[in-house]
Short mmCIF file of C-alpha atoms in Angstrom, two decimals:
data_model
loop_
_atom_site.label_atom_id
_atom_site.label_comp_id
_atom_site.label_asym_id
_atom_site.label_seq_id
_atom_site.Cartn_x
_atom_site.Cartn_y
_atom_site.Cartn_z
CA TYR V 1 9.59 13.46 28.76
CA PRO V 2 8.37 12.13 26.36
CA GLY V 3 5.69 9.84 28.90
CA TRP V 4 5.03 6.87 27.80
CA ARG V 5 7.96 4.59 26.57
CA PHE V 6 7.38 3.83 22.87
CA TYR V 7 7.49 -0.07 22.40
CA ALA V 8 6.35 -1.51 19.38
CA ALA V 9 3.40 0.46 18.06
CA GLY V 10 2.74 3.71 15.80
CA VAL V 11 2.78 7.09 18.79
CA PHE V 12 0.23 8.96 17.18
CA ASN V 13 0.17 11.47 19.62
CA ASP V 14 1.47 15.16 20.47
CA LYS V 15 4.93 13.57 21.52
CA ASN V 16 5.65 13.78 17.56
CA PRO V 17 6.20 17.34 16.20
CA TRP V 18 4.60 15.94 12.55
CA TRP V 19 2.02 15.44 14.47
CA LEU V 20 0.30 18.93 12.69
CA VAL V 21 -0.37 17.18 10.01
CA MET V 22 -2.10 14.19 11.71
CA PRO V 23 -5.04 15.73 9.81
CA ASP V 24 -4.07 15.01 6.91
CA LEU V 25 -3.24 11.57 7.28
CA ALA V 26 -6.18 10.80 9.24
CA ARG V 27 -8.06 12.50 6.11
CA TYR V 28 -5.71 9.85 3.67
CA LEU V 29 -7.14 6.73 5.98
CA SER V 30 -10.45 7.70 6.43
CA ARG V 31 -10.96 8.11 2.45
CA VAL V 32 -9.24 5.16 1.49
CA SER V 33 -10.73 3.25 3.53
CA TYR V 34 -14.42 4.90 3.06
CA MET V 35 -14.18 3.90 -0.73
CA LEU V 36 -12.94 0.26 0.24
CA ARG V 37 -16.12 -0.60 2.42
CA GLN V 38 -17.91 -0.40 -0.87
CA GLY V 39 -20.10 -2.77 -2.48
CA ARG V 40 -18.25 -6.60 -2.38
CA PRO V 41 -14.33 -7.58 -2.95
CA VAL V 42 -13.91 -8.94 -6.35
CA ALA V 43 -11.43 -11.69 -6.39
CA ASP V 44 -11.01 -14.82 -8.87
CA VAL V 45 -8.75 -17.30 -6.59
CA LEU V 46 -9.50 -19.30 -3.78
CA ILE V 47 -5.94 -20.76 -2.20
CA TYR V 48 -6.19 -24.00 -0.08
CA LEU V 49 -5.42 -24.17 3.43
CA PRO V 50 -4.39 -27.36 4.29
CA THR V 51 -5.35 -27.83 8.00
CA ASP V 52 -5.00 -31.22 8.42
CA ASP V 53 -1.31 -31.25 7.31
CA ALA V 54 -0.88 -28.66 9.84
CA TRP V 55 -2.33 -30.13 12.61
CA GLY V 56 -0.28 -33.00 11.94
CA GLN V 57 3.49 -30.91 12.16
CA LEU V 58 1.98 -29.43 15.61
CA SER V 59 4.47 -30.11 18.93
CA LEU V 60 4.02 -29.45 22.80
CA GLY V 61 4.33 -25.57 23.30
CA GLN V 62 4.31 -25.36 18.91
CA VAL V 63 0.40 -24.95 18.43
CA ASP V 64 0.44 -21.76 16.53
CA LEU V 65 -1.64 -22.90 13.54
CA ILE V 66 -1.71 -19.67 11.79
CA ARG V 67 2.24 -19.51 11.31
CA VAL V 68 2.50 -23.50 11.12
CA LEU V 69 0.11 -22.92 7.69
CA ALA V 70 1.66 -19.71 6.55
CA ARG V 71 4.72 -22.22 5.63
CA LEU V 72 2.64 -24.90 4.14
CA VAL V 73 1.14 -22.12 1.87
CA PRO V 74 4.42 -21.37 0.22
CA PRO V 75 4.83 -17.06 -0.29
CA GLU V 76 5.95 -17.93 -3.72
CA LEU V 77 2.40 -18.98 -4.35
CA VAL V 78 1.14 -16.19 -2.78
CA GLY V 79 3.52 -13.87 -5.08
CA SER V 80 2.36 -15.82 -8.29
CA VAL V 81 -0.92 -15.17 -8.23
CA LEU V 82 -1.03 -11.68 -7.17
CA ASP V 83 1.56 -10.99 -9.83
CA ALA V 84 -0.77 -12.68 -12.90
CA GLY V 85 -3.51 -10.38 -11.72
CA PHE V 86 -5.42 -11.32 -9.33
CA ASN V 87 -6.27 -10.82 -6.10
CA PHE V 88 -7.07 -14.24 -3.72
CA ASP V 89 -8.93 -15.66 -0.83
CA VAL V 90 -8.06 -18.47 1.56
CA PHE V 91 -10.39 -21.26 2.60
CA ASP V 92 -10.40 -24.71 4.45
CA ASP V 93 -12.30 -27.73 4.88
CA GLN V 94 -14.83 -26.96 7.88
CA ALA V 95 -15.43 -23.61 5.99
CA LEU V 96 -16.30 -24.85 2.67
CA GLU V 97 -18.34 -27.97 4.52
CA ASP V 98 -20.24 -25.10 5.92
CA ARG V 99 -21.16 -22.18 3.30
CA GLY V 100 -19.34 -23.15 0.31
CA ARG V 101 -21.37 -24.19 -3.15
CA THR V 102 -21.12 -24.98 -6.97
CA GLU V 103 -22.72 -23.58 -9.34
CA GLN V 104 -21.83 -22.47 -13.26
CA GLY V 105 -18.36 -23.23 -12.66
CA ALA V 106 -17.80 -21.36 -9.69
CA LEU V 107 -17.37 -21.97 -6.09
CA ILE V 108 -19.30 -19.84 -4.33
CA PHE V 109 -18.87 -18.15 -0.12
CA GLY V 110 -21.97 -16.27 0.13
CA ASP V 111 -22.19 -13.30 -2.85
CA LEU V 112 -18.95 -13.99 -3.43
CA ARG V 113 -17.82 -15.97 -7.11
CA TYR V 114 -14.71 -17.56 -7.34
CA ARG V 115 -12.99 -19.82 -10.30
CA ALA V 116 -9.83 -21.11 -9.73
CA VAL V 117 -8.86 -23.02 -6.74
CA ILE V 118 -5.15 -23.73 -6.11
CA LEU V 119 -3.91 -26.42 -3.41
CA PRO V 120 -0.61 -26.12 -2.34
CA PRO V 121 1.90 -29.43 -2.00
CA LEU V 122 -0.24 -31.77 0.26
CA GLU V 123 0.30 -34.78 2.39
CA THR V 124 -2.84 -35.13 3.07
CA MET V 125 -6.59 -34.03 1.87
CA PRO V 126 -10.36 -35.05 3.70
CA VAL V 127 -11.77 -37.43 0.66
CA ARG V 128 -14.92 -35.05 1.66
CA THR V 129 -13.30 -31.69 0.71
CA LEU V 130 -11.52 -33.52 -2.25
CA GLU V 131 -15.28 -34.77 -3.87
CA ARG V 132 -16.60 -31.20 -3.71
CA LEU V 133 -13.80 -29.46 -5.37
CA ALA V 134 -14.15 -32.41 -8.22
CA GLU V 135 -17.30 -31.43 -8.43
CA PHE V 136 -16.38 -27.49 -9.16
CA ALA V 137 -13.57 -28.62 -11.20
CA ARG V 138 -16.24 -30.68 -13.65
CA ARG V 139 -18.90 -27.95 -13.73
CA GLY V 140 -16.02 -25.78 -15.41
CA GLY V 141 -14.07 -24.52 -12.13
CA ARG V 142 -10.23 -24.05 -12.56
CA LEU V 143 -8.47 -26.35 -10.21
CA ILE V 144 -4.99 -26.23 -10.28
CA ALA V 145 -2.00 -28.01 -8.33
CA VAL V 146 1.21 -27.15 -6.87
CA GLY V 147 4.20 -29.59 -6.33
CA ARG V 148 2.77 -32.72 -5.50
CA LEU V 149 -0.62 -34.54 -4.58
CA PRO V 150 -1.87 -35.33 -1.50
CA GLU V 151 -0.81 -39.29 -1.29
CA HIS V 152 -4.00 -40.33 1.05
CA ALA V 153 -6.66 -38.77 3.43
CA PRO V 154 -6.10 -37.94 7.35
CA GLY V 155 -7.07 -39.56 10.32
CA PHE V 156 -6.33 -42.32 12.54
CA GLY V 157 -9.15 -43.92 11.84
CA THR V 158 -9.31 -43.31 7.82
CA SER V 159 -9.99 -46.73 6.46
CA ALA V 160 -8.16 -48.50 3.41
CA ALA V 161 -11.46 -48.21 1.25
CA GLU V 162 -11.11 -44.15 2.09
CA HIS V 163 -7.38 -44.07 1.01
CA ALA V 164 -8.52 -45.70 -2.10
CA ARG V 165 -11.39 -43.28 -3.24
CA LEU V 166 -9.18 -40.38 -2.35
CA GLN V 167 -6.33 -41.83 -5.30
CA ASP V 168 -9.05 -42.47 -7.10
CA ILE V 169 -10.86 -39.00 -7.71
CA LEU V 170 -7.01 -37.41 -8.19
CA ARG V 171 -6.17 -40.21 -10.55
CA GLU V 172 -9.99 -38.74 -12.42
CA LEU V 173 -9.01 -35.36 -12.28
CA PHE V 174 -5.51 -35.13 -12.71
CA HIS V 175 -4.17 -38.11 -14.72
CA SER V 176 -7.02 -39.25 -16.65
CA PRO V 177 -7.69 -37.96 -21.14
CA SER V 178 -9.79 -36.02 -19.96
CA ALA V 179 -8.68 -34.44 -17.09
CA PRO V 180 -10.15 -30.74 -15.84
CA ALA V 181 -7.81 -30.36 -13.32
CA THR V 182 -4.42 -29.36 -13.64
CA LEU V 183 -0.85 -30.68 -11.99
CA VAL V 184 2.36 -28.07 -12.07
CA ALA V 185 5.67 -29.40 -10.93
CA LYS V 186 6.52 -25.79 -9.63
CA LEU V 187 6.46 -22.17 -9.21
CA GLY V 188 7.15 -19.63 -11.96
CA PRO V 189 6.69 -17.93 -14.98
CA ASP V 190 4.77 -20.93 -16.53
CA PHE V 191 2.53 -21.12 -13.65
CA ILE V 192 1.67 -17.24 -13.99
CA GLU V 193 1.21 -17.91 -17.93
CA LEU V 194 -1.26 -21.26 -16.85
CA LEU V 195 -3.22 -19.04 -14.92
CA ARG V 196 -3.74 -15.66 -16.85
CA SER V 197 -4.63 -18.89 -19.47
CA LYS V 198 -7.53 -20.02 -17.75
CA LEU V 199 -8.68 -16.32 -16.36
CA VAL V 200 -8.77 -13.35 -17.57
CA PRO V 201 -6.44 -11.40 -15.60
CA ASP V 202 -8.29 -8.26 -13.06
CA VAL V 203 -5.70 -6.71 -13.70
CA GLU V 204 -2.37 -6.34 -15.39
CA PHE V 205 0.40 -3.95 -14.95
CA GLN V 206 3.26 -3.51 -17.80
CA PRO V 207 5.80 -3.45 -17.30
CA GLY V 208 5.23 -5.25 -14.09
CA SER V 209 5.85 -5.40 -11.21
CA PRO V 210 6.19 -7.70 -7.61
CA GLU V 211 5.52 -3.89 -5.57
CA LEU V 212 2.53 -3.24 -7.28
CA GLY V 213 -0.64 -4.50 -5.84
CA PHE V 214 -4.23 -3.53 -5.53
CA VAL V 215 -7.93 -4.36 -4.53
CA HIS V 216 -10.92 -4.37 -6.33
CA ARG V 217 -14.68 -3.42 -4.76
CA GLU V 218 -17.41 -4.02 -7.52
CA THR V 219 -20.91 -1.57 -6.64
CA SER V 220 -23.90 -1.10 -9.15
CA PHE V 221 -22.50 2.04 -9.93
CA ALA V 222 -19.03 1.37 -10.96
CA ASP V 223 -15.74 -1.29 -10.27
CA ILE V 224 -13.12 0.65 -7.62
CA TYR V 225 -9.79 -0.19 -7.60
CA PHE V 226 -7.22 1.03 -5.14
CA ILE V 227 -3.73 0.83 -6.52
CA ALA V 228 -0.57 1.01 -4.55
CA ASN V 229 3.23 1.20 -5.70
CA THR V 230 5.04 -0.59 -2.14
CA ASN V 231 8.53 -0.01 -4.04
CA ALA V 232 10.96 2.74 -2.82
CA ARG V 233 11.16 3.93 -7.12
CA ALA V 234 8.61 5.71 -8.65
CA TRP V 235 6.94 3.65 -11.45
CA GLN V 236 5.24 4.71 -15.05
CA GLY V 237 3.25 2.74 -17.24
CA GLU V 238 0.00 1.47 -18.35
CA VAL V 239 -2.24 -0.55 -16.19
CA THR V 240 -5.74 -2.48 -17.73
CA PHE V 241 -8.40 -2.75 -16.04
CA ARG V 242 -11.36 -6.67 -16.24
CA ALA V 243 -14.09 -3.09 -16.32
CA THR V 244 -15.20 -0.66 -18.61
CA GLY V 245 -17.43 2.39 -18.68
CA GLN V 246 -18.60 5.51 -19.58
CA SER V 247 -16.65 7.29 -17.12
CA VAL V 248 -12.98 6.40 -15.56
CA VAL V 249 -11.62 9.08 -13.07
CA VAL V 250 -8.61 8.58 -11.01
CA CYS V 251 -8.23 9.40 -7.48
CA ASP V 252 -5.24 10.88 -5.36
CA ALA V 253 -6.40 10.16 -1.92
CA VAL V 254 -3.77 12.05 -0.53
CA THR V 255 -5.57 15.14 -1.86
CA GLY V 256 -8.54 14.67 -2.42
CA SER V 257 -8.22 15.54 -6.04
CA MET V 258 -10.43 13.74 -8.76
CA GLU V 259 -9.41 13.72 -12.52
CA ALA V 260 -10.56 12.15 -15.51
CA ALA V 261 -8.12 9.13 -16.25
CA ASP V 262 -5.44 8.95 -18.93
CA ILE V 263 -7.43 6.38 -20.86
CA ALA V 264 -5.47 4.50 -23.98
CA ARG V 265 -7.81 2.32 -25.13
CA VAL V 266 -10.93 0.11 -24.43
CA SER V 267 -11.01 -3.22 -25.83
CA GLY V 268 -12.76 -6.79 -25.29
CA GLY V 269 -14.19 -5.38 -21.82
CA ARG V 270 -11.20 -3.93 -20.90
CA THR V 271 -10.07 -0.32 -19.77
CA THR V 272 -6.13 0.40 -20.25
CA LEU V 273 -4.91 3.44 -19.06
CA LYS V 274 -1.80 5.55 -18.58
CA LEU V 275 -0.92 5.80 -15.08
CA ALA V 276 2.55 7.15 -12.75
CA LEU V 277 2.75 6.46 -9.74
CA GLU V 278 5.60 8.09 -7.36
CA PRO V 279 7.71 6.27 -4.74
CA PHE V 280 4.96 4.83 -1.68
CA GLY V 281 2.37 6.16 -4.13
CA SER V 282 -1.24 5.12 -4.43
CA ARG V 283 -4.58 5.84 -6.44
CA LEU V 284 -7.92 4.94 -6.67
CA ILE V 285 -9.63 4.24 -10.11
CA ILE V 286 -12.89 4.74 -10.72
CA ILE V 287 -14.60 2.90 -13.61
CA ALA V 288 -18.24 4.64 -13.57
CA ARG V 289 -21.13 2.41 -15.94
CA SER V 290 -22.80 5.58 -16.24
CA ARG V 291 -21.17 9.60 -16.96
CA TRP V 292 -20.04 10.78 -14.06
CA GLU V 293 -20.29 14.90 -14.88
CA GLU V 294 -18.09 15.80 -11.85
CA ALA V 295 -14.73 14.33 -12.65
CA SER V 296 -14.93 14.91 -16.08
CA GLU V 297 -12.11 18.11 -16.21
CA LYS V 298 -8.68 16.46 -17.16
CA LYS V 299 -6.12 17.68 -15.03
CA THR V 300 -2.50 17.83 -14.99
CA SER V 301 -1.13 13.98 -13.57
CA TRP V 302 1.92 13.47 -11.36
CA PRO V 303 4.52 13.38 -12.86
CA ALA V 304 3.99 17.46 -13.58
CA SER V 305 4.80 17.99 -17.37
CA ASP V 306 4.58 21.22 -19.93
CA VAL V 307 6.68 23.26 -17.33
CA ALA V 308 5.53 26.99 -18.37
CA GLY V 309 8.11 28.54 -15.61
CA GLU V 310 9.45 28.44 -12.34
CA LEU V 311 10.97 29.99 -9.25
CA ASP V 312 14.07 29.01 -7.28
CA LEU V 313 13.13 29.60 -3.46
CA SER V 314 16.06 27.26 -2.49
CA ALA V 315 17.63 30.28 -0.55
CA ASN V 316 16.91 32.70 1.95
CA TRP V 317 14.28 31.88 4.46
CA GLU V 318 13.89 32.67 7.98
CA LEU V 319 13.39 30.13 10.13
CA GLU V 320 12.04 30.36 14.22
CA LEU V 321 13.32 27.11 15.80
CA GLY V 322 10.97 27.72 19.70
CA SER V 323 12.80 31.19 20.68
CA LYS V 324 15.61 30.78 17.71
CA LYS V 325 15.76 32.42 14.65
CA PHE V 326 18.08 31.67 12.12
CA VAL V 327 18.44 33.32 8.28
CA LEU V 328 19.52 30.57 6.04
CA PRO V 329 21.46 31.80 2.58
CA LYS V 330 20.59 28.70 1.78
CA LEU V 331 18.62 25.69 2.91
CA VAL V 332 20.47 23.21 5.62
CA SER V 333 19.48 20.72 8.40
CA TRP V 334 18.27 21.80 11.90
CA THR V 335 21.23 19.62 12.95
CA GLU V 336 24.38 22.02 11.12
CA LEU V 337 22.53 25.15 13.00
CA GLU V 338 24.40 26.54 16.40
CA ASP V 339 22.80 25.05 19.51
CA ALA V 340 19.71 23.21 17.65
CA GLU V 341 21.05 19.57 16.79
CA GLY V 342 18.97 18.27 20.16
CA TYR V 343 15.70 20.64 18.92
CA SER V 344 12.33 18.69 18.17
CA GLY V 345 9.57 20.60 17.82
CA VAL V 346 8.30 22.97 14.90
CA GLY V 347 10.16 25.12 12.80
CA VAL V 348 8.51 28.08 10.96
CA TYR V 349 9.93 28.77 7.30
CA ARG V 350 9.03 32.25 5.84
CA ARG V 351 9.98 34.47 3.20
CA THR V 352 8.27 36.56 0.24
CA ILE V 353 7.71 36.38 -3.29
CA GLU V 354 7.25 38.11 -6.35
CA LEU V 355 4.96 36.85 -8.74
CA GLY V 356 4.11 38.88 -12.27
CA PRO V 357 0.15 37.95 -14.44
CA GLU V 358 2.13 35.31 -16.41
CA TRP V 359 1.87 32.90 -13.30
CA PHE V 360 -2.19 33.43 -13.56
CA GLY V 361 -4.87 32.33 -15.84
CA LYS V 362 -7.97 30.12 -16.15
CA GLN V 363 -5.75 26.90 -17.69
CA ARG V 364 -2.23 27.38 -15.23
CA ARG V 365 -1.70 25.24 -11.73
CA VAL V 366 0.62 26.63 -9.81
CA TYR V 367 2.81 24.52 -7.59
CA LEU V 368 5.34 24.48 -4.30
CA ASP V 369 7.98 21.59 -4.78
CA PHE V 370 10.10 20.60 -2.59
CA GLY V 371 12.31 18.43 -4.29
CA GLU V 372 12.29 14.19 -4.76
CA GLY V 373 12.91 11.87 -2.08
CA LYS V 374 15.90 9.36 -2.19
CA ALA V 375 15.63 5.41 -2.12
CA THR V 376 18.59 3.84 0.02
CA GLY V 377 18.15 0.53 -0.32
CA PRO V 378 14.93 -2.16 -1.08
CA VAL V 379 11.97 -2.09 0.55
CA PRO V 380 12.38 -5.09 4.00
CA GLN V 381 10.38 -7.93 3.73
CA PRO V 382 7.63 -7.56 6.77
CA VAL V 383 9.00 -8.51 10.62
CA GLY V 384 9.40 -11.81 10.72
CA ARG V 385 10.93 -12.62 7.57
CA GLY V 386 14.61 -10.55 8.47
CA GLY V 387 12.74 -7.42 7.22
CA GLY V 388 11.97 -4.08 9.35
CA TYR V 389 9.74 -1.25 9.94
CA ALA V 390 11.62 1.90 8.13
CA ALA V 391 11.03 2.78 4.91
CA PRO V 392 14.57 2.69 2.86
CA TRP V 393 13.80 6.20 1.88
CA GLU V 394 15.23 9.65 2.52
CA ALA V 395 12.79 12.75 2.39
CA PRO V 396 13.56 16.61 1.45
CA VAL V 397 10.92 17.39 3.98
CA ARG V 398 12.04 15.65 7.58
CA GLU V 399 9.24 15.39 8.70
CA ALA V 400 6.37 16.88 7.55
CA ALA V 401 5.19 20.26 6.70
CA VAL V 402 1.90 22.43 6.47
CA VAL V 403 1.79 25.08 3.96
CA LEU V 404 0.53 28.45 4.26
CA VAL V 405 0.48 31.26 1.40
CA ASN V 406 -1.15 34.48 2.48
CA GLY V 407 -1.91 33.35 5.42
CA GLN V 408 -4.30 30.38 4.03
CA ARG V 409 -3.30 26.89 4.76
CA VAL V 410 -3.24 25.23 1.52
CA GLY V 411 -1.88 21.57 2.08
CA ALA V 412 0.95 19.66 3.95
CA VAL V 413 3.56 17.16 2.85
CA TRP V 414 4.33 13.82 4.89
CA CYS V 415 5.08 11.71 1.48
CA PRO V 416 5.83 11.88 -1.92
CA PRO V 417 5.35 13.92 -4.44
CA TYR V 418 6.78 16.51 -1.95
CA ARG V 419 5.08 18.85 -3.80
CA VAL V 420 1.33 20.99 -3.29
CA GLU V 421 -1.17 22.75 -5.37
CA VAL V 422 -0.94 26.57 -3.86
CA THR V 423 -3.25 28.37 -7.03
CA SER V 424 -5.94 29.32 -5.45
CA ALA V 425 -3.83 31.32 -2.17
CA LEU V 426 -1.69 33.15 -5.10
CA ARG V 427 -2.18 36.92 -6.16
CA ALA V 428 -0.30 39.37 -8.41
CA GLY V 429 2.75 41.31 -6.48
CA ARG V 430 3.69 40.27 -3.30
CA ASN V 431 3.36 36.53 -1.32
CA GLU V 432 3.81 35.62 2.05
CA ILE V 433 4.68 31.99 2.58
CA GLU V 434 4.63 29.97 5.08
CA ILE V 435 6.23 26.51 6.01
CA GLN V 436 6.01 25.17 9.21
CA VAL V 437 8.46 22.09 9.61
CA GLY V 438 7.77 19.12 12.48
CA ASN V 439 10.51 16.79 12.80
CA THR V 440 10.69 13.54 15.14
CA ALA V 441 10.80 13.52 19.28
CA MET V 442 14.21 11.62 18.23
CA ASN V 443 16.49 14.67 18.56
CA ALA V 444 15.47 15.46 21.73
CA MET V 445 15.82 12.00 22.88
CA ALA V 446 19.35 11.80 22.03
CA ALA V 447 19.83 14.87 23.78
CA ARG V 448 19.47 12.78 26.97
CA ALA V 449 20.29 10.44 28.49
CA LEU V 450 18.95 7.32 27.24
CA PRO V 451 16.11 5.45 30.42
CA ASP V 452 17.55 3.82 32.95
CA TYR V 453 14.83 0.48 33.20
CA ARG V 454 16.18 -1.15 35.72
CA LEU V 455 13.87 -0.16 38.78
CA LEU V 456 11.33 -0.86 36.22
CA TRP V 457 12.61 -4.73 35.63
CA LEU V 458 13.11 -5.07 39.58
CA ARG V 459 9.51 -4.39 40.03
CA TYR V 460 8.14 -6.18 37.51
CA GLY V 461 10.34 -8.77 36.05
CA ARG V 462 12.16 -8.43 32.47
CA ARG V 463 8.83 -8.56 30.12
CA PHE V 464 10.61 -6.50 27.20
CA GLU V 465 13.78 -5.56 25.11
CA PRO V 466 14.32 -2.05 24.29
CA GLN V 467 14.43 -2.05 20.36
CA ASP V 468 17.67 -0.23 18.38
CA MET V 469 18.44 2.15 21.39
CA GLU V 470 22.23 2.04 19.81
CA ARG V 471 20.29 3.75 17.17
CA VAL V 472 19.33 6.97 18.71
CA ARG V 473 21.01 9.95 17.27
CA ALA V 474 19.59 13.12 15.87
CA LEU V 475 18.64 13.44 12.58
CA PRO V 476 18.19 15.44 9.85
CA SER V 477 15.63 17.65 10.13
CA GLY V 478 13.79 20.56 8.57
CA LEU V 479 13.55 21.58 4.69
CA LEU V 480 16.71 20.35 3.25
CA GLY V 481 15.82 21.69 -0.37
CA PRO V 482 15.44 22.53 -3.35
CA VAL V 483 12.78 23.95 -3.26
CA ARG V 484 10.83 25.68 -5.91
CA LEU V 485 7.54 27.38 -7.22
CA TYR V 486 6.63 26.10 -10.85
CA ARG V 487 3.68 26.51 -12.86
CA VAL V 488 2.21 24.16 -15.89
CA GLU V 489 -0.09 24.59 -18.80
CA LEU V 490 -3.03 22.04 -18.60
CA ARG V 491 -3.64 20.12 -21.63
#
């Protein structure tokens, strides 16, 4: 047990007890993947990849061009473009030569049109590339260089005439009285404002946050935006989109629910919505060009307001952990129960509740809420920048749960917000609630001796190092509470 040894991968199989919500996770991935395949991507900005500079920094045994390019294009540049409200793509000299063309202030690759080109700090640039970008700038395109301009053309065989030609074009572009391009000394707020002054942002968040990101797709029917909060803290505010339509719909890809957006204003070809995102939350915003009757009904957005009544369900649950049964006066981690610290699997909670007629009505929604999670620190940077894989987050459900009401599966919880709408399954009088909770395989692993890899290494060599084995220990599991049932009145 558990079979194959884990190494640097997601374990999406039945050796992880939270497998019971894998259908729900797969449906989320399917919904988002389907929507983000529609139409064509929308990105306003192209960032130039200095391939010649990168080749000049390769050395014996160090020939990973992508790693060098990632160092030559400052991460702050990428962040500044995103913070300014634009998506971007990258290009190099060969792509420009093979596929790029200029037309009406845009640099075009296939059916994609880019209205701004940004040059990172450069040492060299081929004359042919600069000539093409000069043409783009003269025809109304926005060309912005950051930090420094190239000093010469690349290559040992480059002539003095080519170096001189490069400098002549740079002077015309950046230093002449009618210079069509802009040189920015450094990145920062001034760069963001400059970019916004040259182009209307595709998306603006108020208040802004570097943890908010978006993807924009355009179809003949609608503009589709995927909005994601990568922070461990909730965000609430206004989002302005560079699009308008007759219907604006918010889709929660976790549940599949759709609701009419809470529109604050529409002006100048832009639509501003009021939006709330839970920690690590995401939404699909669909701005349809025609009326979308199926999604016109207004529903209650997160966070729920107008709570009309609630029941505290944090006590008096029956719990089954395999063959063991417990009566819980209050909700605690399985690790605090007798002989359950090493249990990995599915625990089943059961209890009954009585509901009166005040809980029911056409304009009412009822939710089972498992409480809020807690941020335990900042989100780590990607691996390779001193970060890690784990989200700094303590959930009230450890780790995932399926909810049944009166024998009907009504939903699952595996991410914020930890709540399920149960309206359709409830009835007046007695109701049976069952919650199936799966933890991870960690507790069972912690109850066993750590694997001994010596024979494996003797046979095949030491091809890997076990990761974080000192962190193998029993983790909190089950429902930690509080749990409540509440109803809201739709506005």
